[in-house]
Structures are given as structure tokens and as C-alpha cells.
Short mmCIF file of C-alpha atoms and ligand atoms in Angstrom, two decimals:
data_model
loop_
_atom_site.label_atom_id
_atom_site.label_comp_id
_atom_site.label_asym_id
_atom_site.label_seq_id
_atom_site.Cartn_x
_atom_site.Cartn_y
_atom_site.Cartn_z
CA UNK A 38 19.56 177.48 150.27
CA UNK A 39 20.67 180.14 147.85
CA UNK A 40 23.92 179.16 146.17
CA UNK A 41 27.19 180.24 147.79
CA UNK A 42 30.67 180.52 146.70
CA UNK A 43 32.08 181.12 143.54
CA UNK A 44 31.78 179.82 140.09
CA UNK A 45 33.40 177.07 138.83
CA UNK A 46 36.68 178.61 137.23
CA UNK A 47 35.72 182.39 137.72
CA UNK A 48 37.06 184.52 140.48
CA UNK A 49 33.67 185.88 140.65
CA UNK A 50 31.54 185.65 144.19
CA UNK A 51 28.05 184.24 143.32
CA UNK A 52 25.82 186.47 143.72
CA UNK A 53 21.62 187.38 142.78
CA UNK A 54 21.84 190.87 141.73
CA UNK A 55 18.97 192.97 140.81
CA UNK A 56 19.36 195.90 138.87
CA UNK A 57 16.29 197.88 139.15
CA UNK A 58 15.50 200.84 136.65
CA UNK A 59 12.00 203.49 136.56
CA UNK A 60 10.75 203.42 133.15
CA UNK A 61 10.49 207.16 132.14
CA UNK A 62 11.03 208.06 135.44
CA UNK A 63 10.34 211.99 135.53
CA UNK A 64 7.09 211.11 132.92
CA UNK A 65 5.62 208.52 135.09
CA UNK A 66 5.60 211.00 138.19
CA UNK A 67 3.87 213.07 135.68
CA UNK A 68 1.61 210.83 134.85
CA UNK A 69 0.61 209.72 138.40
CA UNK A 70 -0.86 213.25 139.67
CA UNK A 71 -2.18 213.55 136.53
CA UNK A 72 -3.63 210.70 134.55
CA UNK A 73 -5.08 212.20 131.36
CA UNK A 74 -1.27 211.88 130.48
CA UNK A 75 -1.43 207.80 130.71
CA UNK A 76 -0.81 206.41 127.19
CA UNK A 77 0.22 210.10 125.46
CA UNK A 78 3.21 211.90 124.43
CA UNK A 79 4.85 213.16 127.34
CA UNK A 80 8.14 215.58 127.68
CA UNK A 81 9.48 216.90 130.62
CA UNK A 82 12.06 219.79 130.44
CA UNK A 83 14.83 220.87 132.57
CA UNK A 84 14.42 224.70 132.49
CA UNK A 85 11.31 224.58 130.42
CA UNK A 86 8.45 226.93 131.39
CA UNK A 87 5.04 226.45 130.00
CA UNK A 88 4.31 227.64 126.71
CA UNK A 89 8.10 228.60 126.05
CA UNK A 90 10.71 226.94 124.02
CA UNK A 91 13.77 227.14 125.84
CA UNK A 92 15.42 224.18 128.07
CA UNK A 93 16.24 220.41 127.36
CA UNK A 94 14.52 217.18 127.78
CA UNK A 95 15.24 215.11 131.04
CA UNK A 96 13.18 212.78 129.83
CA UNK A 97 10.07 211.73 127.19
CA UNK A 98 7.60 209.13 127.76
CA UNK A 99 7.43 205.90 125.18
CA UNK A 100 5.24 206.93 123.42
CA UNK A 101 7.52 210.75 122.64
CA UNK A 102 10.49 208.19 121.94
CA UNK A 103 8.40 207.20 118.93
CA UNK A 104 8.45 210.89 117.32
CA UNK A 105 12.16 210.76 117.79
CA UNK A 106 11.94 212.76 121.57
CA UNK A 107 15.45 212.29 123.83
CA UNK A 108 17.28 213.21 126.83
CA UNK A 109 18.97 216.51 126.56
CA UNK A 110 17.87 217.34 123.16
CA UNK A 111 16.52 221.15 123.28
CA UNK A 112 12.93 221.46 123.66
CA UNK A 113 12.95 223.21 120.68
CA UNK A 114 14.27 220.33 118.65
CA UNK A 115 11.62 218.03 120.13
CA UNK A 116 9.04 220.77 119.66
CA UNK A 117 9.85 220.73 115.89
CA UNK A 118 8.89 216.57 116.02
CA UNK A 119 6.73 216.25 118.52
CA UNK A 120 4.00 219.35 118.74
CA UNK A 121 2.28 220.93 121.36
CA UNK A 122 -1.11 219.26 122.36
CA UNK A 123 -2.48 222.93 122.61
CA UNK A 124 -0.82 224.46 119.51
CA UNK A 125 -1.89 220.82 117.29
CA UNK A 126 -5.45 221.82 118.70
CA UNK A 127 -5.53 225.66 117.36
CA UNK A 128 -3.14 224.93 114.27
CA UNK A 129 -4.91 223.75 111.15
CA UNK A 130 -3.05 221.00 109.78
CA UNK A 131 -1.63 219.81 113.14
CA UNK A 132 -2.83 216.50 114.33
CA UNK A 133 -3.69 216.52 117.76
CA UNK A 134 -3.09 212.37 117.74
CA UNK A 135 0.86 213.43 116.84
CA UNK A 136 1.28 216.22 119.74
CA UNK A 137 2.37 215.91 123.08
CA UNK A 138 2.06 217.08 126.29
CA UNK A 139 5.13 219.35 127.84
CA UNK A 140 5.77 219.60 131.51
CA UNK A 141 8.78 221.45 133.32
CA UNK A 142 10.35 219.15 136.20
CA UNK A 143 9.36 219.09 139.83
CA UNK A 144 12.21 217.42 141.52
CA UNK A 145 10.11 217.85 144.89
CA UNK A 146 7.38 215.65 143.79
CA UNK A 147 9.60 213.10 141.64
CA UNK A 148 12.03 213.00 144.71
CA UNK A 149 8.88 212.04 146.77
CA UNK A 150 8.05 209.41 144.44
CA UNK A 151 11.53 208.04 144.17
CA UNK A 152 11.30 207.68 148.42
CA UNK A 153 8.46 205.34 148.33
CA UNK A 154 9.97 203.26 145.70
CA UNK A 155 13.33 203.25 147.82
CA UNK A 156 10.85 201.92 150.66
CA UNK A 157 9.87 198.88 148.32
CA UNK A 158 13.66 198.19 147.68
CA UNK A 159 14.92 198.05 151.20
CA UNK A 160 11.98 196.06 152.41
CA UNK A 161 12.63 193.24 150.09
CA UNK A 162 16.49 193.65 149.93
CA UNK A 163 18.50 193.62 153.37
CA UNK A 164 21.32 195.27 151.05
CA UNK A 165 20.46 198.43 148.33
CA UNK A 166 22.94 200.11 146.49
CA UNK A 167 21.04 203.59 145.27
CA UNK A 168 22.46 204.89 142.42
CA UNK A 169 20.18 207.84 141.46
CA UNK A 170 16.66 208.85 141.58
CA UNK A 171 15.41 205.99 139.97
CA UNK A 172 17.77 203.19 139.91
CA UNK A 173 19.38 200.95 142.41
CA UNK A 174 21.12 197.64 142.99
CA UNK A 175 19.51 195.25 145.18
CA UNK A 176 21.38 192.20 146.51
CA UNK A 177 19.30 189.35 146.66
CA UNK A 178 21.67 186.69 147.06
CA UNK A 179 20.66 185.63 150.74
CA UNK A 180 16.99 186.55 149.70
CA UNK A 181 16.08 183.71 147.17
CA UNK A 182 17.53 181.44 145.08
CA UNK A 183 17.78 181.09 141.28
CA UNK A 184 14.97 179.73 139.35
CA UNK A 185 11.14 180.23 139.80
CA UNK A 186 11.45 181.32 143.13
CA UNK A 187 13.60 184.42 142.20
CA UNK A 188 11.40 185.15 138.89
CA UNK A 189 8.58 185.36 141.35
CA UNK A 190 10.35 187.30 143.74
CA UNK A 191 10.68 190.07 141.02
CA UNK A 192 7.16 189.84 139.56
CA UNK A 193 5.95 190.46 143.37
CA UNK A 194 7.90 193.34 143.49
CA UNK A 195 7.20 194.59 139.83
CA UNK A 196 4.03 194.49 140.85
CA UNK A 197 4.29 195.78 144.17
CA UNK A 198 5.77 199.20 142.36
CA UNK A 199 2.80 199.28 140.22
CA UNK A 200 0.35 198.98 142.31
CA UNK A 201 1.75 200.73 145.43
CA UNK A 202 3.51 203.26 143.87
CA UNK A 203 1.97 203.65 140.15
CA UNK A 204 4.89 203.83 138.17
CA UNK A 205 6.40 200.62 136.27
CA UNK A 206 10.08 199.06 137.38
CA UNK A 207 12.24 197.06 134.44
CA UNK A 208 14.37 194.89 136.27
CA UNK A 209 17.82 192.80 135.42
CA UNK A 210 18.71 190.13 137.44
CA UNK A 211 22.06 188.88 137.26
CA UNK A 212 25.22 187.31 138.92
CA UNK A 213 27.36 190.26 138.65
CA UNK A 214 26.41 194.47 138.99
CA UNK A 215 26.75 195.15 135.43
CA UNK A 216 25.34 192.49 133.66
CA UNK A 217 22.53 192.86 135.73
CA UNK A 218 22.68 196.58 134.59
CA UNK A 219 22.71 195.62 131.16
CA UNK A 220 19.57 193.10 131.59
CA UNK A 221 17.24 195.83 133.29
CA UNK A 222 17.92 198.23 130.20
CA UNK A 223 17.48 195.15 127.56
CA UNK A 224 13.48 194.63 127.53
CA UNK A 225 12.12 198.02 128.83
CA UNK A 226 9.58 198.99 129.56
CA UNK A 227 8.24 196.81 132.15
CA UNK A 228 10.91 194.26 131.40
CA UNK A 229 12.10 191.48 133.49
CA UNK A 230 15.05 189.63 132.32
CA UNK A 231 17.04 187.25 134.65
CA UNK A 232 20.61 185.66 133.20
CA UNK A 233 21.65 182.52 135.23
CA UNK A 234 25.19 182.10 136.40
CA UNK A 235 26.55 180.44 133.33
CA UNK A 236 24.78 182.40 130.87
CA UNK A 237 26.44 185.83 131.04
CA UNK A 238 28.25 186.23 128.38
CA UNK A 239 26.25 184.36 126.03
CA UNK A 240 23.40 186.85 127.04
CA UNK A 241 25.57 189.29 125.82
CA UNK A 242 27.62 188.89 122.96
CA UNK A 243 25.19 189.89 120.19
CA UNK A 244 24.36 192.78 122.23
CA UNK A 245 25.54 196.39 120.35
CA UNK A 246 28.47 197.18 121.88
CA UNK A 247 26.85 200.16 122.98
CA UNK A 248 24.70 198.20 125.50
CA UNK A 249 27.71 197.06 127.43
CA UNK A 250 27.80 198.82 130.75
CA UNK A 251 30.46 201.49 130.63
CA UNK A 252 30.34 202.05 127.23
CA UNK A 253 28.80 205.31 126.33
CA UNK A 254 27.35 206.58 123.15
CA UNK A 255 31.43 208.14 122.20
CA UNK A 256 33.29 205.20 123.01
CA UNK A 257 30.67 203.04 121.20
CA UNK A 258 31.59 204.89 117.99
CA UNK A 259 35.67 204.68 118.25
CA UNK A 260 35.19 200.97 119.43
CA UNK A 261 33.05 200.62 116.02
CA UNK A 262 35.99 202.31 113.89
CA UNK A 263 38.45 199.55 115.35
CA UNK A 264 36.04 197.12 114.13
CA UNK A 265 33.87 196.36 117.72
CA UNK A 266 30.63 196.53 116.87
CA UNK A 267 29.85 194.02 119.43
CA UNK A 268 29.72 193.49 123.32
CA UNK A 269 31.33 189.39 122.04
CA UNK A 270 33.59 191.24 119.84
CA UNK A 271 34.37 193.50 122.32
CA UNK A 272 34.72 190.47 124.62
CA UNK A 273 37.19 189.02 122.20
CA UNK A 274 39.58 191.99 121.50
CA UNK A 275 42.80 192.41 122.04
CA UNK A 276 43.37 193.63 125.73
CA UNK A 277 46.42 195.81 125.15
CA UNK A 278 44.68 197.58 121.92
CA UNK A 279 41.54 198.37 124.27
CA UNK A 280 44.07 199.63 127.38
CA UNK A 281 46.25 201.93 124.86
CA UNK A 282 43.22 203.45 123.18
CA UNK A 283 41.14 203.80 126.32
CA UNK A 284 43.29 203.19 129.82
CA UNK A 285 41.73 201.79 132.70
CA UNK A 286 38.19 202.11 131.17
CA UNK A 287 39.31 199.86 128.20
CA UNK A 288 40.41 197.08 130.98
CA UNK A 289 37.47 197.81 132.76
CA UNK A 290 34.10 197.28 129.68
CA UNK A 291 36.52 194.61 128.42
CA UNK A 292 35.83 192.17 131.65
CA UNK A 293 32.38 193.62 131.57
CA UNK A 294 32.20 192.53 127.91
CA UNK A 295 33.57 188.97 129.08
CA UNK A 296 30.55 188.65 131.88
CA UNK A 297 33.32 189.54 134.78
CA UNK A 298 32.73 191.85 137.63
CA UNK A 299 33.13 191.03 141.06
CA UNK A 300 32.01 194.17 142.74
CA UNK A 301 29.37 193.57 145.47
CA UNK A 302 26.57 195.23 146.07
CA UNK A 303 27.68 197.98 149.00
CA UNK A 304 25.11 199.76 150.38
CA UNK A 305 26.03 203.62 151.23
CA UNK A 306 25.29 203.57 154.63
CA UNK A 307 24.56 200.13 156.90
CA UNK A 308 21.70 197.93 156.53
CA UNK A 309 19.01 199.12 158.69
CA UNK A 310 17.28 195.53 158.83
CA UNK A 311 17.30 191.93 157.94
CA UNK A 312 13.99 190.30 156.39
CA UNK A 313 12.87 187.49 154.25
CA UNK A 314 9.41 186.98 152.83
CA UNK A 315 8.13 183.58 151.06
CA UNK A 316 5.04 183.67 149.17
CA UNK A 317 3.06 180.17 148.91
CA UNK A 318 2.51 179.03 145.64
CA UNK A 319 -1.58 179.23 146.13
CA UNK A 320 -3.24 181.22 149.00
CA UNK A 321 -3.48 179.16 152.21
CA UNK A 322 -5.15 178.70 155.77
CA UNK A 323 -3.76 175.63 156.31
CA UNK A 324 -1.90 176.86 160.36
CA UNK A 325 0.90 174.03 160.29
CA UNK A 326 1.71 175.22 156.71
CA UNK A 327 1.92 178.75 158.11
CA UNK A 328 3.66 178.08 161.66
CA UNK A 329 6.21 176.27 159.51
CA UNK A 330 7.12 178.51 156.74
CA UNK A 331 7.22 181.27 159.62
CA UNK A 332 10.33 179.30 161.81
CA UNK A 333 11.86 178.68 158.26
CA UNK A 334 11.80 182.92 157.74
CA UNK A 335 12.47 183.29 160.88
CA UNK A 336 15.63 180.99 161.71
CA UNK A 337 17.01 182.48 158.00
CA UNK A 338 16.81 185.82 158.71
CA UNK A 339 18.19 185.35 162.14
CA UNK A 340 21.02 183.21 160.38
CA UNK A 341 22.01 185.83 158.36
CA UNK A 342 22.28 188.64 161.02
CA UNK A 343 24.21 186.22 162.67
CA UNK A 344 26.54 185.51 159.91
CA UNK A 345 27.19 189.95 160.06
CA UNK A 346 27.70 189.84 163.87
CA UNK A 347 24.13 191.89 164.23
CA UNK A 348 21.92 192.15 167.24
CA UNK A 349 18.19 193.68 166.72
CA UNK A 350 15.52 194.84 169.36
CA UNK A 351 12.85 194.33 166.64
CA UNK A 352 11.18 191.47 165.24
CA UNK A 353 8.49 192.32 162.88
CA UNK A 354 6.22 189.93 160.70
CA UNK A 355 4.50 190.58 157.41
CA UNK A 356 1.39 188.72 156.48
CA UNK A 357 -0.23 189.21 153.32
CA UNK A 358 -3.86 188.37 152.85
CA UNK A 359 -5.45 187.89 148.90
CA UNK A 360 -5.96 190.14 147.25
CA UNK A 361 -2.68 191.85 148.15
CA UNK A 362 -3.53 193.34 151.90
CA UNK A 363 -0.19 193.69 153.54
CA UNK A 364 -0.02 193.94 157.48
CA UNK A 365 2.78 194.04 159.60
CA UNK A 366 2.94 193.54 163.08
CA UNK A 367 6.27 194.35 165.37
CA UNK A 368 7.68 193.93 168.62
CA UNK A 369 10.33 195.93 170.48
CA UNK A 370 12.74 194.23 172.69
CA UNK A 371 13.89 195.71 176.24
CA UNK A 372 17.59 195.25 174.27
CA UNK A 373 19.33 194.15 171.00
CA UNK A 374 19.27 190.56 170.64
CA UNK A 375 20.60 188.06 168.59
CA UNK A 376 18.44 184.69 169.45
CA UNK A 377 17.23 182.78 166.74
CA UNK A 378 14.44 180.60 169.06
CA UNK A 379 13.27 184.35 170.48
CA UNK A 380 12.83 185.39 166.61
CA UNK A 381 10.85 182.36 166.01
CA UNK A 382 8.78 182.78 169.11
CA UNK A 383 8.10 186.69 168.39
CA UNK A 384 7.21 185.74 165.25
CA UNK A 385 4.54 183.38 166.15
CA UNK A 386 2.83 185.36 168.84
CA UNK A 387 2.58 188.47 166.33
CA UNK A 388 0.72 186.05 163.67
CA UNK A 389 -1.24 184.59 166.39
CA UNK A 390 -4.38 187.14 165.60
CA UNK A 391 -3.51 185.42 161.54
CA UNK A 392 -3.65 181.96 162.56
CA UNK A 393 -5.97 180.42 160.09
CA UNK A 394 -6.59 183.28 157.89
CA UNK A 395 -5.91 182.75 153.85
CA UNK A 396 -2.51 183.77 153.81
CA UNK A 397 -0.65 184.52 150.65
CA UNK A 398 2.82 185.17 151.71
CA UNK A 399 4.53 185.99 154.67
CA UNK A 400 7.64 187.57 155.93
CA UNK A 401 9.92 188.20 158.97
CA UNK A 402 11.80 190.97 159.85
CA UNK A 403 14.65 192.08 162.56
CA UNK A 404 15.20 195.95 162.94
CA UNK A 405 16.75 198.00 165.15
CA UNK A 406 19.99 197.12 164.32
CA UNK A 407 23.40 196.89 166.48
CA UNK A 408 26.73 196.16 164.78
CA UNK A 409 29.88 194.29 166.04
CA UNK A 410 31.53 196.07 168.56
CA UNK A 411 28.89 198.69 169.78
CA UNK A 412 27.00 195.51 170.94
CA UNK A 413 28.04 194.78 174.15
CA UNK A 414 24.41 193.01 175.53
CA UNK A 415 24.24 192.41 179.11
CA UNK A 416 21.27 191.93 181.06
CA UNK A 417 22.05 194.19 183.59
CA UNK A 418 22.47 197.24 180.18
CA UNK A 419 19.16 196.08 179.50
CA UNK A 420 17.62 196.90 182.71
CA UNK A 421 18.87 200.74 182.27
CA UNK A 422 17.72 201.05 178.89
CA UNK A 423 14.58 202.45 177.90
CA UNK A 424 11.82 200.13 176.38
CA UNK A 425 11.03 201.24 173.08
CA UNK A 426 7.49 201.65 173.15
CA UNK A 427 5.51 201.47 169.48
CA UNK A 428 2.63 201.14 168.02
CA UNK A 429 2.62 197.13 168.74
CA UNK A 430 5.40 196.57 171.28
CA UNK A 431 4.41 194.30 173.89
CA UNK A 432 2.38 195.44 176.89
CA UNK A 433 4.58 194.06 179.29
CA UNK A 434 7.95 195.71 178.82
CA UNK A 435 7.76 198.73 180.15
CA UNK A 436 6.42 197.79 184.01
CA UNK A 437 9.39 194.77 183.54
CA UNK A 438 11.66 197.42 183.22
CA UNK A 439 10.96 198.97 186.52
CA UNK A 440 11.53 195.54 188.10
CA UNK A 441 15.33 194.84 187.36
CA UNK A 442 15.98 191.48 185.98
CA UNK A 443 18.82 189.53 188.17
CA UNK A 444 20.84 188.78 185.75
CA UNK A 445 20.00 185.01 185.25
CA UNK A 446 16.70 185.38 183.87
CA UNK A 447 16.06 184.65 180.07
CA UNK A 448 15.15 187.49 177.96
CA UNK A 449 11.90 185.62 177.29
CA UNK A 450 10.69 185.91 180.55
CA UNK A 451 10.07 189.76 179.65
CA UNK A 452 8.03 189.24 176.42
N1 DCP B 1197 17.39 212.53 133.51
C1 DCP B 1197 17.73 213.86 133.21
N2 DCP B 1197 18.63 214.10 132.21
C2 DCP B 1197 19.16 213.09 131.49
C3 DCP B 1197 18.82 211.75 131.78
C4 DCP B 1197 17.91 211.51 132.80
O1 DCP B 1197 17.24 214.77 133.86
N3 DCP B 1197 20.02 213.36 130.50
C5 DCP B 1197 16.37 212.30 134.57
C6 DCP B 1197 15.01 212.12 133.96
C7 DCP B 1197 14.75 210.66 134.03
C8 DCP B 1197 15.52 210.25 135.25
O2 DCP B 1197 16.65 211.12 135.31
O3 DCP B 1197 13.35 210.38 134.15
C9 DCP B 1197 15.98 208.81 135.23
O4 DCP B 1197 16.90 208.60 134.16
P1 DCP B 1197 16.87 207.32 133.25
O5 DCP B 1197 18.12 207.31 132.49
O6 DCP B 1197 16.53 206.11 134.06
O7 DCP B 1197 15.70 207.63 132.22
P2 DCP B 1197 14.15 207.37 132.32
O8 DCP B 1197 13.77 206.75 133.61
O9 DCP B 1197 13.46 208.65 132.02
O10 DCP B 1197 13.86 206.40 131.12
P3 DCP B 1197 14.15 204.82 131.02
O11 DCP B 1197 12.80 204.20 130.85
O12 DCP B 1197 15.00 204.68 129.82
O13 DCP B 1197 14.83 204.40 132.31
MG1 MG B 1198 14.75 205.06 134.35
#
């Protein structure tokens, strides 16, 4: 069970948050249609045209950081630090090993990119909180619980991005929004940094004070000239000094100084399913090992759309097979449900054609989502409503349909 309520002596709801973050976001798209760019300079300019000098940097690759490359510094500026590839190449006494490679931005392509990474995040989070292109709050508090099951939860899905989608994720995990923030920006790249309840504001009160979230590069200096150098100073100061020089915002980095935010992950619009995946620790075919773990997904994830007051006509199951082959198989309902036994019996029958396989991790899902009051299920709804009919819905449904239930008859007799 993950852990519920709230900390001892904090207002605070417990909750797993993960803060996830693109390194070099723009770059990496860059990178991915076209890999002689893997391990160089890169810049990409907003307004930049080939060959010219005018526009700013959006953003620079790692390895342009180290030449002293950064957002929204003219492309002039960072052409004066960081040359040209093509000019190093003509020049004589330009190295080509300290030049760089200059793009102009393609928000089609990067927005394209962004989408399938969005698809990771909502598949492994029931709630995601996007924030921009390449960033997003995932709530994982009904997902998996602290320790080495979480830390594994987020090198799956680390590598997932990677390998999927070819770009690399830092993430923060954390009990509140921005400390989580804060712990996806403290190792990148590729960083992974999880702070336990309890650990918050030790984790950051050597921190610069510019690393609290909130606190931009301007405040950062006119917290330093009152002597805040610190996110633990900063923790420690003097409430009504912080509110006079800086109002609300003051009030606000302050608790996010002290480790205290109790804003929840809200996703913009509703959730548009419920899942949960468990990996086993070692690749198995052992079938009661797999029926098992499957009723445990499935009764959770029916739990929790329970908990919401959510019917679903889906149930879907994920099976992943070594090396990292991920298959899902789904089945539509004749009308939203909320039956926990029905999940678990779905569930089975779709891994059925599994049974016995090596199986590295598996995962249940409910879709097709009704909430609170537009779910008014009745049998006799059901028998007007059209089957949905994909790719793997059951055979059956549809000819069912044509035969109207009488009204007594378990769903179940229709799968
Ligand atoms: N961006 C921009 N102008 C800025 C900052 C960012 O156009 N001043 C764009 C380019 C970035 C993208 O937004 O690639 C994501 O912003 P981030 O702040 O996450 O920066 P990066 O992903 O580039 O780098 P990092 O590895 O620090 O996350
Ligand atoms: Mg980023």
C-alpha cells in the first residue's frame, strides 16, 4: 500500500510526486533526426536562419554549456564563444573540436516529440500535470510506494524515454510539487534524485538560494544583498522581511524554502484512464506468479477508480516480454462498468495467449472513462448503446447486442 495521509505534524497531504524535465529539450530533437550531432556542440536559435547571426538561443546542448552557451543569449554572443563547425573548418586557427553546430527551431517536429513523451507520462501516471513542452508533474502516489519499488518505477520509465523516444528525462521525485521540481533540476542530465518524506528540507538547505523553486535569477540576487544566500537561510528568514520586500511571492519561496507545499498534482483536463504496472524483480514464467500479480493490478486499479466514483468500458493489459517487448491487449465493454471481479476476469482472459511466457512486468488498465453523475449504468442503457468495436474487443458483443439482455443478467454473461 502506498502511504496515505499526512505527515506527522505538517499540514501537507502525502504524496509521490514526480517532476519530470527533457534534458536540452529543443537539442535532443535535434539530435534524434540527425545523429552526427550526438556528443557535439549544439545551439538552437529562436529566429536564427542558417549561416546568419541574428536571433537568441532557446537552448544549447551540454556540451555548448561548457563554452559558456545559454538561453536567450544572442546568437551572436554565443557565436563569439562557441564557433561555427563550418566557419572553424575554413578559418585557419579555428579548432573544429571547439565549434558547434547551429540549428534554427522546428516547433513542429519538437512538438511531435514532446507528444510521444506525453504518451509515456500518462501511461504510467493516472494523473499528469503538463507544464510545457518538456516538463510535467506526474502523481504517483496511488502508483507505487516509496523505496526501491518507486526508484525502479523511474529507472523503467527513464529508460522507457530513452529507448522509445531517444531523448534523456532527469527526474525529481518528491512529496510535494516543488521540491520535486527542485530535485529533477539538481543532477541533470539524466538525473534521478528521489527525497523521502522527512528529508525535504534537509535536501535543500545547502542548496543556492537560486535553486529554490520560485526564485528566479533577480530575486536570487536581492535575497543575496539581505544576506540569503541559501534555500536553509532562506528557510530561516524572517517572514515579514521576505513579505515586505517581495509580497505574496516572498510568503510563497519562503514555505517552499521550508519543504512546504501542499498543492496537488491537477491535471488540466480529466484523467482519461486508470492503470498500474508491477515489474518482477527477475523475468518469470512461473503462471501462478503471473495470475497473481495480475488480480493484485487488477483489484488496485479498480480500487482506485472506485475511490473517484469512475466507471470504464475498457480493460486493457500490458505484458512485457525480455528484452523490453511491450504488448497490450484490450477489451471493450457493451457499457461503463465499475466491477472489480469483471476487471480481474478481463484481465486474465486477455493474458491467456501469455500464460507461461517469460514475463517481465505487467500492467492493467481501465479506459473509457465515465465520471460521477454522467454515469447512470443500467442494463437496459446498455442494450441501446453501441458496442465499441476495436482492434481486440471481444467477438461476442456485438451479436449480444442485438439480443437485449432482460435486465437480470450479469454483465459477464456478454463477455
Ligand atoms: N526554451 C526557449 N527559451 C528559453 C528557455 C527554454 O525557447 N529561454 C525552450 C528550449 C528548451 C525547451 O524550451 O529546449 C525546454 O526548456 P528547459 O528550460 O527545460 O531547457 P532545456 O530542456 O533545453 O534544458 P535542461 O536540460 O536544462 O532542461
Ligand atoms: Mg528541459
Amino acid at each position: 500500500m502506498a502511504q496515505r495521509g499526512r505527515l506527522p505534524g505538517s499540514s501537507q497531504p502525502d504524496q509521490i510526486v514526480c517532476h519530470a524535465d527533457i534534458d536540452c529539450f529543443y537539442a535532443a530533437c535535434e539530435r534524434l533526426r540527425e545523429p552526427a550531432l550526438v556528443a557535439e556542440p549544439v545551439v538552437v536559435g529562436m529566429g536564427y536562419e542558417p549561416g546568419a547571426t541574428n536571433g537568441a538561443v532557446a537552448t544549447a546542448s551540454y556540451e555548448a554549456r561548457e563554452f559558456g552557451v545559454e538561453s536567450a543569449q544572442a546568437i551572436s554572443e554565443a557565436l563569439e564563444r562557441l564557433p561555427r563547425k563550418i566557419e572553424a573548418a575554413k578559418r585557419d586557427g579555428l579548432s573544429i573540436e571547439e565549434a558547434g553546430f547551429y540549428r534554427p527551431v522546428d516547433m513542429a517536429y519538437y512538438e511531435s516529440v514532446a507528444s510521444d513523451i506525453r504518451d509515456i507520462f500518462h501511461e504510467r501516471a493516472d494523473t499528469v500535470r503538463e507544464v510545457s513542452i518538456d516538463e510535467a508533474y506526474l502523481d504517483l502516489t496511488d502508483c507505487v510506494e516509496w523505496g526501491e519499488e518507486l526508484r525502479r518505477f523511474a529507472r523503467e520509465m527513464k529508460a522507457e524515454i530513452a529507448d522509445e523516444v531517444g531523448v534523456t528525462a532527469s527526474l525529481g521525485i518528491a512529496p510535494t510539487m516543488s521540491a520535486a521540481k527542485v530535485a529533477s533540476d539538481h543532477d541533470k542530465p539524466d538525473g534521478l534524485v528521489v527525497v523521502e518524506p522527512g528529508e525535504v528540507r534537509s535536501f535543500l538547505s545547502d542548496l543556492d538560494v537560486s535553486a529554490v523553486h520560485g526564485v528566479g535569477p533577480v530575486t536570487a540576487d536581492e535575497l543575496r544583498e539581505m544576506g540569503i544566500e541559501t534555500a536553509g537561510d532562506l528557510a530561516a528568514a524572517d517572514l515579514g522581511k521576505l513579505e515586505s520586500a517581495f509580497g505574496e511571492r516572498g510568503v510563497r519561496v519562503h514555505r517552499y524554502a521550508r519543504g512546504e507545499d501542499d498543492r496537488a498534482v491537477e491535471p488540466k483536463g480529466k484523467p482519461k484512464s486508470f492503470s498500474r504496472e508491477s515489474a518482477f524483480t527477475e523475468p518469470t514464467s512461473a503462471v501462478d506468479e503471473q495470475y497473481e500479480r495480475l488480480d493484485t493490478l487488477a483489484t488496485a486499479v479498480a480500487e482506485r477508480a472506485s475511490k473517484r466514483d469512475v466507471l470504464y468500458q475498457t480493460i486493457a493489459v500490458k505484458v512485457v516480454t525480455p528484452p523490453f517487448d511491450v504488448h497490450t491487449r484490450a477489451r471493450s465493454l457493451p457499457g461503463p462498468v465499475a466491477d472489480a471481479d469483471l476487471v480481474g476476469e478481463v484481465a486474465t482472459d486477455l493474458f491467456g495467449e501469455f500464460e507461461g511466457e517469460s514475463v517481465r512486468k505487467l500492467g492493467v488498465r481501465v479506459s473509457k472513462l465515465s465520471f460521477g453523475s454522467e454515469t447512470q449504468p443500467s442494463l437496459a442503457a446498455w442494450s441501446q448503446t453501441d458496442a465499441e468495436t476495436d482492434e481486440q474487443s471481444s467477438k461476442g458483443i456485438d451479436s449480444e447486442l442485438t439480443d437485449p439482455p432482460d435486465g437480470q443478467r450479469s454483465l459477464r454473461d456478454f463477455l
